[in-house]
Amino acid sequence: MSAPIEFYFDFISPYGYLGAAQIEALAARHGRTVDWKPFLLGVTVLKVMGLKPLMETPLKADYIRHDKPRLASLLGVPMTQPDMKGVTSVRAERAFLSLKQRDPELAKRFARRVFERLWQRGKDITAMEAVLEEATALGVDGAALRADIESPAGKARLEAAVQEAVDKGVFGAPFFIADGEPFWGSDRLWMLEHWLTHGNWSSQPR
Amino acid sequence: MSAPIEFYFDFISPYGYLGAAQIEALAARHGRTVDWKPFLLGVTVLKVMGLKPLMETPLKADYIRHDKPRLASLLGVPMTQPDMKGVTSVRAERAFLSLKQRDPELAKRFARRVFERLWQRGKDITAMEAVLEEATALGVDGAALRADIESPAGKARLEAAVQEAVDKGVFGAPFFIADGEPFWGSDRLWMLEHWLTHGNWSSQPR
């Protein structure tokens, strides 16, 4: 069994949402599993890279606005455009990591619910209540989860995850690493699939 | 006959080089022609978008260094890594536009030579002598070309081209526009091809 494909995501990224909707089926086609790893774009893009937020970048922001819905349509993934003002994924990602410690598959189900809450239903994912609502719907003990993600250990877990992402060169979402090969973007899945099929970068006949 | 596919490029972009190596064959498969349009990444990225140069951006620069050769290999396009210090495409792009006025096909042949000079042979494209060497190899009168690209009209032509690119939302290279649909990146050619085949963004069965 080969090593899992690392899937780095931030719930605030619409392209991360598109990646989340595709990666498990793609991996399964190649007999691979997926290790879901949250990080924070705010830290990577603003602090480490020293860039401005994507949607405040001239020209590129307009492109993204046009590109998101057409790519979602092409991939057959439902997508809405939520109001992103003040949205942060910090609590949801702490909750993900708390659940992952106990049960990675449960954590994935939670992650899919959070992604869909924001990008399909257009509802906020920032508030503790929103995070607990999605977790308790899966049978999770809300009070215990809340206590864990408000604890120093729960906060340190996400800080460590963000640092690990930076250390591995992750700078955008979604970001995939397979056998050490990095892939940035849900539009690079064709290249990840090539790698999983061939294991090299030799050109193939069309 | 449908409108040509607009292909925006800057000779300094390795991904632009990869795009240039693919776009004509891709367009021809769909009965389309290509209108090659130079612009300057230095103006778009640094001035209009307010970003730092790609290769000075933490994390992303490392990714690009790893990604360029593997993508070139996958596409079957030879590529070297030239010393880019001080390289500017201003004169080469002025020369391209001067040739294009007279003969667009000649200008494309010139552009391919300039791309290959830099990205296959690793030679400078900045100096007037370098630009004239590639043009005269195609039978162009070097003295007349030099006079034109040093004239106010020759300089204004490139300024207008850069402004047109910004006005159309072009912010990276390569950038393609087909029937008003914009595509950024040589890794998005699969999506351009989808558009040319289907003319819509409905999802297709795998």
mmCIF file of C-alpha atoms in Angstrom:
data_model
loop_
_atom_site.group_PDB
_atom_site.id
_atom_site.type_symbol
_atom_site.label_atom_id
_atom_site.label_comp_id
_atom_site.label_asym_id
_atom_site.label_seq_id
_atom_site.Cartn_x
_atom_site.Cartn_y
_atom_site.Cartn_z
ATOM 1 C CA MET A 1 0.000 0.000 0.000
ATOM 2 C CA SER A 2 1.452 3.345 -1.027
ATOM 3 C CA ALA A 3 1.525 6.329 1.322
ATOM 4 C CA PRO A 4 -1.641 8.448 1.544
ATOM 5 C CA ILE A 5 -2.054 11.520 -0.653
ATOM 6 C CA GLU A 6 -1.784 14.608 1.544
ATOM 7 C CA PHE A 7 -4.666 17.014 0.925
ATOM 8 C CA TYR A 8 -4.139 20.496 2.382
ATOM 9 C CA PHE A 9 -7.252 22.634 2.654
ATOM 10 C CA ASP A 10 -8.768 25.723 4.211
ATOM 11 C CA PHE A 11 -12.553 25.844 4.497
ATOM 12 C CA ILE A 12 -12.575 29.460 3.260
ATOM 13 C CA SER A 13 -11.228 28.457 -0.167
ATOM 14 C CA PRO A 14 -13.801 27.694 -2.880
ATOM 15 C CA TYR A 15 -11.143 25.865 -4.859
ATOM 16 C CA GLY A 16 -10.399 23.853 -1.721
ATOM 17 C CA TYR A 17 -14.079 22.933 -1.665
ATOM 18 C CA LEU A 18 -13.854 21.764 -5.289
ATOM 19 C CA GLY A 19 -10.740 19.766 -4.427
ATOM 20 C CA ALA A 20 -12.469 18.181 -1.435
ATOM 21 C CA ALA A 21 -15.333 17.108 -3.686
ATOM 22 C CA GLN A 22 -12.981 15.253 -6.020
ATOM 23 C CA ILE A 23 -9.916 13.947 -4.224
ATOM 24 C CA GLU A 24 -11.344 10.855 -2.519
ATOM 25 C CA ALA A 25 -12.743 9.380 -5.745
ATOM 26 C CA LEU A 26 -9.562 10.230 -7.608
ATOM 27 C CA ALA A 27 -7.395 8.576 -4.951
ATOM 28 C CA ALA A 28 -9.650 5.510 -4.805
ATOM 29 C CA ARG A 29 -9.288 5.011 -8.576
ATOM 30 C CA HIS A 30 -5.577 4.524 -7.914
ATOM 31 C CA GLY A 31 -5.882 2.480 -4.751
ATOM 32 C CA ARG A 32 -4.690 5.350 -2.583
ATOM 33 C CA THR A 33 -6.048 6.917 0.583
ATOM 34 C CA VAL A 34 -6.172 10.608 1.482
ATOM 35 C CA ASP A 35 -4.849 12.368 4.578
ATOM 36 C CA TRP A 36 -6.833 15.590 5.065
ATOM 37 C CA LYS A 37 -4.724 18.410 6.525
ATOM 38 C CA PRO A 38 -6.117 21.841 7.387
ATOM 39 C CA PHE A 39 -4.061 25.021 7.278
ATOM 40 C CA LEU A 40 -4.815 28.738 7.295
ATOM 41 C CA LEU A 41 -4.486 30.724 4.070
ATOM 42 C CA GLY A 42 -4.427 33.917 6.133
ATOM 43 C CA VAL A 43 -1.137 32.889 7.704
ATOM 44 C CA THR A 44 0.464 31.482 4.549
ATOM 45 C CA VAL A 45 -0.562 34.105 2.007
ATOM 46 C CA LEU A 46 -0.512 37.235 4.152
ATOM 47 C CA LYS A 47 2.283 36.529 6.626
ATOM 48 C CA VAL A 48 4.656 34.027 5.051
ATOM 49 C CA MET A 49 4.306 35.058 1.383
ATOM 50 C CA GLY A 50 3.642 38.734 2.096
ATOM 51 C CA LEU A 51 0.831 38.977 -0.457
ATOM 52 C CA LYS A 52 -2.548 40.641 -0.246
ATOM 53 C CA PRO A 53 -5.767 38.593 -0.033
ATOM 54 C CA LEU A 54 -6.671 36.996 -3.369
ATOM 55 C CA MET A 55 -10.010 38.775 -3.641
ATOM 56 C CA GLU A 56 -8.317 42.137 -3.063
ATOM 57 C CA THR A 57 -5.829 41.582 -5.891
ATOM 58 C CA PRO A 58 -6.684 43.613 -9.009
ATOM 59 C CA LEU A 59 -7.451 41.655 -12.197
ATOM 60 C CA LYS A 60 -7.047 38.275 -10.481
ATOM 61 C CA ALA A 61 -10.103 38.824 -8.264
ATOM 62 C CA ASP A 62 -12.270 39.422 -11.352
ATOM 63 C CA TYR A 63 -10.908 36.282 -12.951
ATOM 64 C CA ILE A 64 -11.636 34.210 -9.836
ATOM 65 C CA ARG A 65 -15.204 35.522 -9.690
ATOM 66 C CA HIS A 66 -15.754 34.367 -13.260
ATOM 67 C CA ASP A 67 -13.792 31.149 -12.892
ATOM 68 C CA LYS A 68 -15.274 29.632 -9.724
ATOM 69 C CA PRO A 69 -18.805 28.994 -11.011
ATOM 70 C CA ARG A 70 -17.708 27.703 -14.412
ATOM 71 C CA LEU A 71 -15.201 25.288 -12.870
ATOM 72 C CA ALA A 72 -17.807 24.088 -10.360
ATOM 73 C CA SER A 73 -20.270 23.554 -13.193
ATOM 74 C CA LEU A 74 -17.702 21.687 -15.263
ATOM 75 C CA LEU A 75 -16.883 19.425 -12.308
ATOM 76 C CA GLY A 76 -20.578 18.901 -11.573
ATOM 77 C CA VAL A 77 -20.241 20.307 -8.053
ATOM 78 C CA PRO A 78 -23.003 22.603 -6.722
ATOM 79 C CA MET A 79 -21.653 25.966 -5.569
ATOM 80 C CA THR A 80 -23.063 29.199 -4.236
ATOM 81 C CA GLN A 81 -21.281 32.466 -3.440
ATOM 82 C CA PRO A 82 -21.546 33.153 0.286
ATOM 83 C CA ASP A 83 -20.864 36.481 1.935
ATOM 84 C CA MET A 84 -17.262 36.020 3.058
ATOM 85 C CA LYS A 85 -17.017 39.154 5.182
ATOM 86 C CA GLY A 86 -15.516 38.230 8.548
ATOM 87 C CA VAL A 87 -15.523 34.509 7.797
ATOM 88 C CA THR A 88 -12.703 32.572 9.444
ATOM 89 C CA SER A 89 -12.116 28.844 9.540
ATOM 90 C CA VAL A 90 -10.091 28.776 12.768
ATOM 91 C CA ARG A 91 -12.714 27.101 14.993
ATOM 92 C CA ALA A 92 -13.853 24.687 12.297
ATOM 93 C CA GLU A 93 -10.279 23.601 11.649
ATOM 94 C CA ARG A 94 -9.562 23.151 15.361
ATOM 95 C CA ALA A 95 -12.692 20.999 15.520
ATOM 96 C CA PHE A 96 -11.530 19.003 12.501
ATOM 97 C CA LEU A 97 -8.179 18.274 14.153
ATOM 98 C CA SER A 98 -9.852 17.346 17.425
ATOM 99 C CA LEU A 99 -12.076 14.829 15.639
ATOM 100 C CA LYS A 100 -9.204 13.559 13.490
ATOM 101 C CA GLN A 101 -7.225 12.550 16.581
ATOM 102 C CA ARG A 102 -10.015 10.171 17.489
ATOM 103 C CA ASP A 103 -11.336 9.148 14.093
ATOM 104 C CA PRO A 104 -9.968 10.416 10.765
ATOM 105 C CA GLU A 105 -13.012 9.222 8.808
ATOM 106 C CA LEU A 106 -15.374 11.039 11.153
ATOM 107 C CA ALA A 107 -13.242 14.148 10.719
ATOM 108 C CA LYS A 108 -13.573 13.896 6.929
ATOM 109 C CA ARG A 109 -17.346 13.638 7.190
ATOM 110 C CA PHE A 110 -17.295 16.732 9.389
ATOM 111 C CA ALA A 111 -15.052 18.559 6.898
ATOM 112 C CA ARG A 112 -17.386 17.776 4.030
ATOM 113 C CA ARG A 113 -20.310 19.130 6.047
ATOM 114 C CA VAL A 114 -18.427 22.364 6.804
ATOM 115 C CA PHE A 115 -17.403 22.817 3.170
ATOM 116 C CA GLU A 116 -20.973 22.218 2.016
ATOM 117 C CA ARG A 117 -22.404 24.473 4.716
ATOM 118 C CA LEU A 118 -20.374 27.379 3.390
ATOM 119 C CA TRP A 119 -20.120 26.695 -0.339
ATOM 120 C CA GLN A 120 -23.446 24.970 -1.053
ATOM 121 C CA ARG A 121 -25.767 26.422 1.564
ATOM 122 C CA GLY A 122 -24.012 29.791 1.908
ATOM 123 C CA LYS A 123 -24.142 29.680 5.716
ATOM 124 C CA ASP A 124 -21.514 30.992 8.106
ATOM 125 C CA ILE A 125 -18.879 28.596 9.483
ATOM 126 C CA THR A 126 -17.145 31.054 11.816
ATOM 127 C CA ALA A 127 -19.215 30.927 15.009
ATOM 128 C CA MET A 128 -18.732 28.202 17.597
ATOM 129 C CA GLU A 129 -22.439 27.399 17.283
ATOM 130 C CA ALA A 130 -22.078 26.770 13.560
ATOM 131 C CA VAL A 131 -19.116 24.457 14.111
ATOM 132 C CA LEU A 132 -20.870 22.521 16.880
ATOM 133 C CA GLU A 133 -24.050 22.212 14.811
ATOM 134 C CA GLU A 134 -22.189 20.337 12.079
ATOM 135 C CA ALA A 135 -20.304 18.156 14.575
ATOM 136 C CA THR A 136 -23.322 17.205 16.699
ATOM 137 C CA ALA A 137 -25.231 16.284 13.531
ATOM 138 C CA LEU A 138 -22.659 13.471 13.266
ATOM 139 C CA GLY A 139 -23.286 12.321 16.825
ATOM 140 C CA VAL A 140 -20.306 14.113 18.338
ATOM 141 C CA ASP A 141 -20.535 15.346 21.948
ATOM 142 C CA GLY A 142 -20.703 19.110 21.445
ATOM 143 C CA ALA A 143 -19.681 20.155 24.950
ATOM 144 C CA ALA A 144 -16.594 17.936 24.936
ATOM 145 C CA LEU A 145 -15.607 19.131 21.469
ATOM 146 C CA ARG A 146 -16.032 22.750 22.492
ATOM 147 C CA ALA A 147 -13.898 22.248 25.605
ATOM 148 C CA ASP A 148 -11.155 20.606 23.548
ATOM 149 C CA ILE A 149 -10.956 23.262 20.831
ATOM 150 C CA GLU A 150 -10.930 26.055 23.394
ATOM 151 C CA SER A 151 -8.103 24.390 25.327
ATOM 152 C CA PRO A 152 -4.424 25.309 24.838
ATOM 153 C CA ALA A 153 -3.872 21.841 23.355
ATOM 154 C CA GLY A 154 -6.691 22.364 20.841
ATOM 155 C CA LYS A 155 -5.228 25.676 19.740
ATOM 156 C CA ALA A 156 -1.662 24.375 19.613
ATOM 157 C CA ARG A 157 -2.771 21.533 17.341
ATOM 158 C CA LEU A 158 -3.853 23.958 14.606
ATOM 159 C CA GLU A 159 -0.748 26.101 15.018
ATOM 160 C CA ALA A 160 1.382 23.006 14.509
ATOM 161 C CA ALA A 161 -0.671 22.028 11.451
ATOM 162 C CA VAL A 162 -0.202 25.456 9.876
ATOM 163 C CA GLN A 163 3.534 25.344 10.567
ATOM 164 C CA GLU A 164 3.776 21.898 9.031
ATOM 165 C CA ALA A 165 2.040 23.147 5.897
ATOM 166 C CA VAL A 166 4.461 26.059 5.574
ATOM 167 C CA ASP A 167 7.422 23.745 6.194
ATOM 168 C CA LYS A 168 6.224 21.504 3.362
ATOM 169 C CA GLY A 169 5.894 24.460 0.980
ATOM 170 C CA VAL A 170 2.096 24.585 0.919
ATOM 171 C CA PHE A 171 1.014 28.070 -0.183
ATOM 172 C CA GLY A 172 -2.455 27.780 -1.689
ATOM 173 C CA ALA A 173 -5.573 25.659 -1.519
ATOM 174 C CA PRO A 174 -6.165 22.996 -2.433
ATOM 175 C CA PHE A 175 -2.639 21.624 -2.295
ATOM 176 C CA PHE A 176 -1.811 17.964 -2.738
ATOM 177 C CA ILE A 177 1.405 16.059 -2.056
ATOM 178 C CA ALA A 178 1.801 12.552 -3.451
ATOM 179 C CA ASP A 179 5.086 10.698 -3.014
ATOM 180 C CA GLY A 180 6.774 14.061 -2.389
ATOM 181 C CA GLU A 181 5.361 15.645 -5.581
ATOM 182 C CA PRO A 182 3.449 18.880 -4.837
ATOM 183 C CA PHE A 183 0.348 19.970 -6.768
ATOM 184 C CA TRP A 184 -1.301 23.345 -6.312
ATOM 185 C CA GLY A 185 -4.873 23.877 -7.403
ATOM 186 C CA SER A 186 -8.004 21.952 -8.194
ATOM 187 C CA ASP A 187 -7.132 22.540 -11.857
ATOM 188 C CA ARG A 188 -3.999 20.426 -11.424
ATOM 189 C CA LEU A 189 -5.800 17.212 -10.579
ATOM 190 C CA TRP A 190 -5.170 15.968 -14.125
ATOM 191 C CA MET A 191 -1.449 16.198 -13.319
ATOM 192 C CA LEU A 192 -1.825 14.427 -9.982
ATOM 193 C CA GLU A 193 -3.745 11.717 -11.812
ATOM 194 C CA HIS A 194 -0.935 11.436 -14.355
ATOM 195 C CA TRP A 195 1.541 10.972 -11.509
ATOM 196 C CA LEU A 196 -0.575 8.311 -9.814
ATOM 197 C CA THR A 197 -0.955 6.472 -13.128
ATOM 198 C CA HIS A 198 2.600 6.677 -14.454
ATOM 199 C CA GLY A 199 4.822 7.632 -11.517
ATOM 200 C CA ASN A 200 7.002 9.785 -13.763
ATOM 201 C CA TRP A 201 6.876 12.932 -15.927
ATOM 202 C CA SER A 202 7.575 11.394 -19.303
ATOM 203 C CA SER A 203 5.302 12.791 -21.974
ATOM 204 C CA GLN A 204 2.562 10.489 -23.197
ATOM 205 C CA PRO A 205 1.132 10.210 -26.708
ATOM 206 C CA ARG A 206 -2.184 12.073 -26.982
ATOM 207 C CA MET B 1 -15.050 30.796 -39.114
ATOM 208 C CA SER B 2 -14.966 31.576 -35.396
ATOM 209 C CA ALA B 3 -12.903 34.426 -33.981
ATOM 210 C CA PRO B 4 -9.217 33.731 -33.296
ATOM 211 C CA ILE B 5 -8.101 32.597 -29.844
ATOM 212 C CA GLU B 6 -6.189 35.444 -28.204
ATOM 213 C CA PHE B 7 -2.855 34.270 -26.787
ATOM 214 C CA TYR B 8 -1.211 36.737 -24.395
ATOM 215 C CA PHE B 9 2.459 36.122 -23.688
ATOM 216 C CA ASP B 10 5.642 37.590 -22.286
ATOM 217 C CA PHE B 11 8.918 36.072 -23.482
ATOM 218 C CA ILE B 12 10.261 36.079 -19.910
ATOM 219 C CA SER B 13 7.617 33.570 -18.757
ATOM 220 C CA PRO B 14 8.573 29.878 -18.894
ATOM 221 C CA TYR B 15 4.896 28.951 -18.713
ATOM 222 C CA GLY B 16 4.299 31.332 -21.626
ATOM 223 C CA TYR B 17 6.929 29.373 -23.533
ATOM 224 C CA LEU B 18 5.098 26.125 -22.759
ATOM 225 C CA GLY B 19 1.837 27.728 -23.874
ATOM 226 C CA ALA B 20 3.422 28.953 -27.103
ATOM 227 C CA ALA B 21 4.618 25.422 -27.820
ATOM 228 C CA GLN B 22 1.074 24.034 -27.581
ATOM 229 C CA ILE B 23 -1.523 26.605 -28.563
ATOM 230 C CA GLU B 24 -1.282 26.467 -32.365
ATOM 231 C CA ALA B 25 -1.810 22.698 -32.528
ATOM 232 C CA LEU B 26 -4.624 22.877 -29.987
ATOM 233 C CA ALA B 27 -6.380 25.646 -31.933
ATOM 234 C CA ALA B 28 -5.915 23.814 -35.234
ATOM 235 C CA ARG B 29 -7.608 20.697 -33.815
ATOM 236 C CA HIS B 30 -10.696 22.861 -33.391
ATOM 237 C CA GLY B 31 -10.457 24.779 -36.660
ATOM 238 C CA ARG B 32 -9.409 27.964 -34.892
ATOM 239 C CA THR B 33 -6.579 30.414 -35.470
ATOM 240 C CA VAL B 34 -4.457 32.174 -32.850
ATOM 241 C CA ASP B 35 -3.772 35.883 -32.402
ATOM 242 C CA TRP B 36 -0.471 36.275 -30.545
ATOM 243 C CA LYS B 37 -0.433 39.309 -28.236
ATOM 244 C CA PRO B 38 2.595 40.363 -26.197
ATOM 245 C CA PHE B 39 2.362 42.163 -22.869
ATOM 246 C CA LEU B 40 4.740 42.900 -20.004
ATOM 247 C CA LEU B 41 4.413 40.942 -16.764
ATOM 248 C CA GLY B 42 6.513 43.597 -15.040
ATOM 249 C CA VAL B 43 3.776 46.167 -15.615
ATOM 250 C CA THR B 44 0.818 43.885 -14.855
ATOM 251 C CA VAL B 45 2.141 42.057 -11.801
ATOM 252 C CA LEU B 46 4.230 44.776 -10.162
ATOM 253 C CA LYS B 47 2.331 47.954 -11.049
ATOM 254 C CA VAL B 48 -1.291 47.027 -11.683
ATOM 255 C CA MET B 49 -1.634 44.121 -9.245
ATOM 256 C CA GLY B 50 0.872 45.458 -6.705
ATOM 257 C CA LEU B 51 2.530 42.076 -6.171
ATOM 258 C CA LYS B 52 6.186 41.121 -5.924
ATOM 259 C CA PRO B 53 7.938 39.190 -8.707
ATOM 260 C CA LEU B 54 6.914 35.535 -8.764
ATOM 261 C CA MET B 55 10.423 34.239 -8.184
ATOM 262 C CA GLU B 56 10.805 36.498 -5.138
ATOM 263 C CA THR B 57 7.612 35.146 -3.529
ATOM 264 C CA PRO B 58 8.310 32.728 -0.668
ATOM 265 C CA LEU B 59 7.047 29.140 -1.056
ATOM 266 C CA LYS B 60 5.653 29.790 -4.552
ATOM 267 C CA ALA B 61 9.115 30.355 -6.027
ATOM 268 C CA ASP B 62 10.240 26.947 -4.759
ATOM 269 C CA TYR B 63 7.143 25.344 -6.223
ATOM 270 C CA ILE B 64 7.735 26.974 -9.610
ATOM 271 C CA ARG B 65 11.347 25.814 -9.671
ATOM 272 C CA HIS B 66 10.162 22.243 -9.154
ATOM 273 C CA ASP B 67 7.142 22.543 -11.407
ATOM 274 C CA LYS B 68 8.621 24.033 -14.587
ATOM 275 C CA PRO B 69 10.862 21.127 -15.592
ATOM 276 C CA ARG B 70 8.285 18.435 -14.755
ATOM 277 C CA LEU B 71 5.546 20.203 -16.735
ATOM 278 C CA ALA B 72 7.913 20.720 -19.682
ATOM 279 C CA SER B 73 8.829 17.047 -19.557
ATOM 280 C CA LEU B 74 5.199 15.993 -19.379
ATOM 281 C CA LEU B 75 4.364 18.184 -22.385
ATOM 282 C CA GLY B 76 7.387 16.911 -24.296
ATOM 283 C CA VAL B 77 8.841 20.406 -24.644
ATOM 284 C CA PRO B 78 12.616 20.888 -24.193
ATOM 285 C CA MET B 79 13.433 23.457 -21.512
ATOM 286 C CA THR B 80 16.543 24.841 -19.872
ATOM 287 C CA GLN B 81 16.859 27.264 -16.953
ATOM 288 C CA PRO B 82 18.529 30.451 -18.205
ATOM 289 C CA ASP B 83 20.047 33.106 -15.986
ATOM 290 C CA MET B 84 17.172 35.612 -15.790
ATOM 291 C CA LYS B 85 19.102 38.389 -14.086
ATOM 292 C CA GLY B 86 18.443 41.633 -15.929
ATOM 293 C CA VAL B 87 16.468 39.944 -18.696
ATOM 294 C CA THR B 88 13.722 42.091 -20.220
ATOM 295 C CA SER B 89 11.512 41.360 -23.181
ATOM 296 C CA VAL B 90 10.785 44.979 -24.106
ATOM 297 C CA ARG B 91 12.847 45.113 -27.322
ATOM 298 C CA ALA B 92 11.833 41.630 -28.438
ATOM 299 C CA GLU B 93 8.158 42.467 -27.961
ATOM 300 C CA ARG B 94 8.480 45.754 -29.817
ATOM 301 C CA ALA B 95 10.116 43.803 -32.639
ATOM 302 C CA PHE B 96 7.290 41.254 -32.556
ATOM 303 C CA LEU B 97 4.674 43.997 -32.910
ATOM 304 C CA SER B 98 6.616 45.666 -35.705
ATOM 305 C CA LEU B 99 6.733 42.393 -37.644
ATOM 306 C CA LYS B 100 3.104 41.592 -36.838
ATOM 307 C CA GLN B 101 1.935 44.816 -38.502
ATOM 308 C CA ARG B 102 3.382 43.569 -41.754
ATOM 309 C CA ASP B 103 2.973 39.806 -41.459
ATOM 310 C CA PRO B 104 1.429 38.053 -38.439
ATOM 311 C CA GLU B 105 2.790 34.642 -39.473
ATOM 312 C CA LEU B 106 6.313 36.027 -39.748
ATOM 313 C CA ALA B 107 5.894 37.566 -36.305
ATOM 314 C CA LYS B 108 4.882 34.169 -34.865
ATOM 315 C CA ARG B 109 7.966 32.538 -36.357
ATOM 316 C CA PHE B 110 10.038 35.285 -34.781
ATOM 317 C CA ALA B 111 8.287 34.793 -31.410
ATOM 318 C CA ARG B 112 8.980 31.083 -31.463
ATOM 319 C CA ARG B 113 12.650 31.786 -32.152
ATOM 320 C CA VAL B 114 12.843 34.229 -29.240
ATOM 321 C CA PHE B 115 11.100 31.803 -26.866
ATOM 322 C CA GLU B 116 13.433 29.006 -27.935
ATOM 323 C CA ARG B 117 16.500 31.233 -27.736
ATOM 324 C CA LEU B 118 15.784 31.917 -24.068
ATOM 325 C CA TRP B 119 14.095 28.724 -22.842
ATOM 326 C CA GLN B 120 15.831 26.077 -24.976
ATOM 327 C CA ARG B 121 19.233 27.581 -25.680
ATOM 328 C CA GLY B 122 19.461 29.676 -22.502
ATOM 329 C CA LYS B 123 20.692 32.748 -24.404
ATOM 330 C CA ASP B 124 19.860 36.364 -23.608
ATOM 331 C CA ILE B 125 16.984 38.053 -25.427
ATOM 332 C CA THR B 126 17.415 41.523 -23.925
ATOM 333 C CA ALA B 127 20.044 43.154 -26.119
ATOM 334 C CA MET B 128 19.137 44.763 -29.441
ATOM 335 C CA GLU B 129 21.742 42.537 -31.098
ATOM 336 C CA ALA B 130 19.994 39.411 -29.787
ATOM 337 C CA VAL B 131 16.632 40.596 -31.073
ATOM 338 C CA LEU B 132 18.015 41.519 -34.489
ATOM 339 C CA GLU B 133 19.882 38.208 -34.769
ATOM 340 C CA GLU B 134 16.617 36.258 -34.497
ATOM 341 C CA ALA B 135 14.801 38.594 -36.911
ATOM 342 C CA THR B 136 17.480 38.672 -39.572
ATOM 343 C CA ALA B 137 17.670 34.872 -39.468
ATOM 344 C CA LEU B 138 14.135 35.058 -40.907
ATOM 345 C CA GLY B 139 15.209 37.390 -43.727
ATOM 346 C CA VAL B 140 14.051 40.576 -42.006
ATOM 347 C CA ASP B 141 15.936 43.833 -42.719
ATOM 348 C CA GLY B 142 17.670 44.414 -39.363
ATOM 349 C CA ALA B 143 18.390 48.115 -39.836
ATOM 350 C CA ALA B 144 14.791 48.915 -40.734
ATOM 351 C CA LEU B 145 13.474 46.851 -37.823
ATOM 352 C CA ARG B 146 15.835 48.537 -35.405
ATOM 353 C CA ALA B 147 14.786 51.985 -36.625
ATOM 354 C CA ASP B 148 11.124 51.106 -36.208
ATOM 355 C CA ILE B 149 11.370 49.701 -32.690
ATOM 356 C CA GLU B 150 13.465 52.660 -31.537
ATOM 357 C CA SER B 151 10.916 55.129 -32.943
ATOM 358 C CA PRO B 152 8.149 56.703 -30.849
ATOM 359 C CA ALA B 153 5.595 54.736 -32.872
ATOM 360 C CA GLY B 154 7.417 51.475 -32.159
ATOM 361 C CA LYS B 155 7.440 52.211 -28.435
ATOM 362 C CA ALA B 156 3.818 53.395 -28.362
ATOM 363 C CA ARG B 157 2.707 50.157 -30.027
ATOM 364 C CA LEU B 158 3.921 48.065 -27.067
ATOM 365 C CA GLU B 159 2.491 50.504 -24.533
ATOM 366 C CA ALA B 160 -0.898 50.170 -26.214
ATOM 367 C CA ALA B 161 -0.593 46.376 -26.245
ATOM 368 C CA VAL B 162 0.158 46.280 -22.511
ATOM 369 C CA GLN B 163 -2.781 48.578 -21.796
ATOM 370 C CA GLU B 164 -5.084 46.413 -23.888
ATOM 371 C CA ALA B 165 -4.000 43.344 -21.923
ATOM 372 C CA VAL B 166 -4.734 45.066 -18.608
ATOM 373 C CA ASP B 167 -8.088 46.293 -19.937
ATOM 374 C CA LYS B 168 -9.003 42.718 -20.855
ATOM 375 C CA GLY B 169 -8.071 41.456 -17.386
ATOM 376 C CA VAL B 170 -4.903 39.647 -18.409
ATOM 377 C CA PHE B 171 -2.694 39.225 -15.328
ATOM 378 C CA GLY B 172 -0.421 36.242 -15.940
ATOM 379 C CA ALA B 173 1.211 34.296 -18.730
ATOM 380 C CA PRO B 174 0.175 32.487 -20.705
ATOM 381 C CA PHE B 175 -3.349 33.870 -20.841
ATOM 382 C CA PHE B 176 -5.906 32.832 -23.435
ATOM 383 C CA ILE B 177 -9.240 34.368 -24.363
ATOM 384 C CA ALA B 178 -11.654 32.380 -26.520
ATOM 385 C CA ASP B 179 -15.130 33.765 -27.253
ATOM 386 C CA GLY B 180 -14.744 36.037 -24.235
ATOM 387 C CA GLU B 181 -13.807 33.181 -21.866
ATOM 388 C CA PRO B 182 -10.468 33.828 -20.103
ATOM 389 C CA PHE B 183 -7.978 31.076 -19.258
ATOM 390 C CA TRP B 184 -4.881 31.649 -17.168
ATOM 391 C CA GLY B 185 -1.993 29.227 -17.302
ATOM 392 C CA SER B 186 -0.557 26.514 -19.485
ATOM 393 C CA ASP B 187 -2.111 24.053 -17.023
ATOM 394 C CA ARG B 188 -5.591 25.266 -18.044
ATOM 395 C CA LEU B 189 -5.344 24.194 -21.662
ATOM 396 C CA TRP B 190 -7.551 21.176 -20.862
ATOM 397 C CA MET B 191 -10.279 23.662 -19.917
ATOM 398 C CA LEU B 192 -9.773 25.768 -23.055
ATOM 399 C CA GLU B 193 -10.021 22.553 -25.045
ATOM 400 C CA HIS B 194 -13.262 21.680 -23.247
ATOM 401 C CA TRP B 195 -14.660 25.076 -24.193
ATOM 402 C CA LEU B 196 -13.648 24.727 -27.841
ATOM 403 C CA THR B 197 -15.216 21.264 -27.962
ATOM 404 C CA HIS B 198 -18.467 21.896 -26.095
ATOM 405 C CA GLY B 199 -18.966 25.667 -25.974
ATOM 406 C CA ASN B 200 -20.420 25.442 -22.465
ATOM 407 C CA TRP B 201 -19.491 24.479 -18.906
ATOM 408 C CA SER B 202 -21.818 21.538 -18.404
ATOM 409 C CA SER B 203 -20.083 18.656 -16.707
ATOM 410 C CA GLN B 204 -19.269 15.673 -18.902
ATOM 411 C CA PRO B 205 -19.303 12.012 -17.945
ATOM 412 C CA ARG B 206 -15.779 10.802 -17.250
#
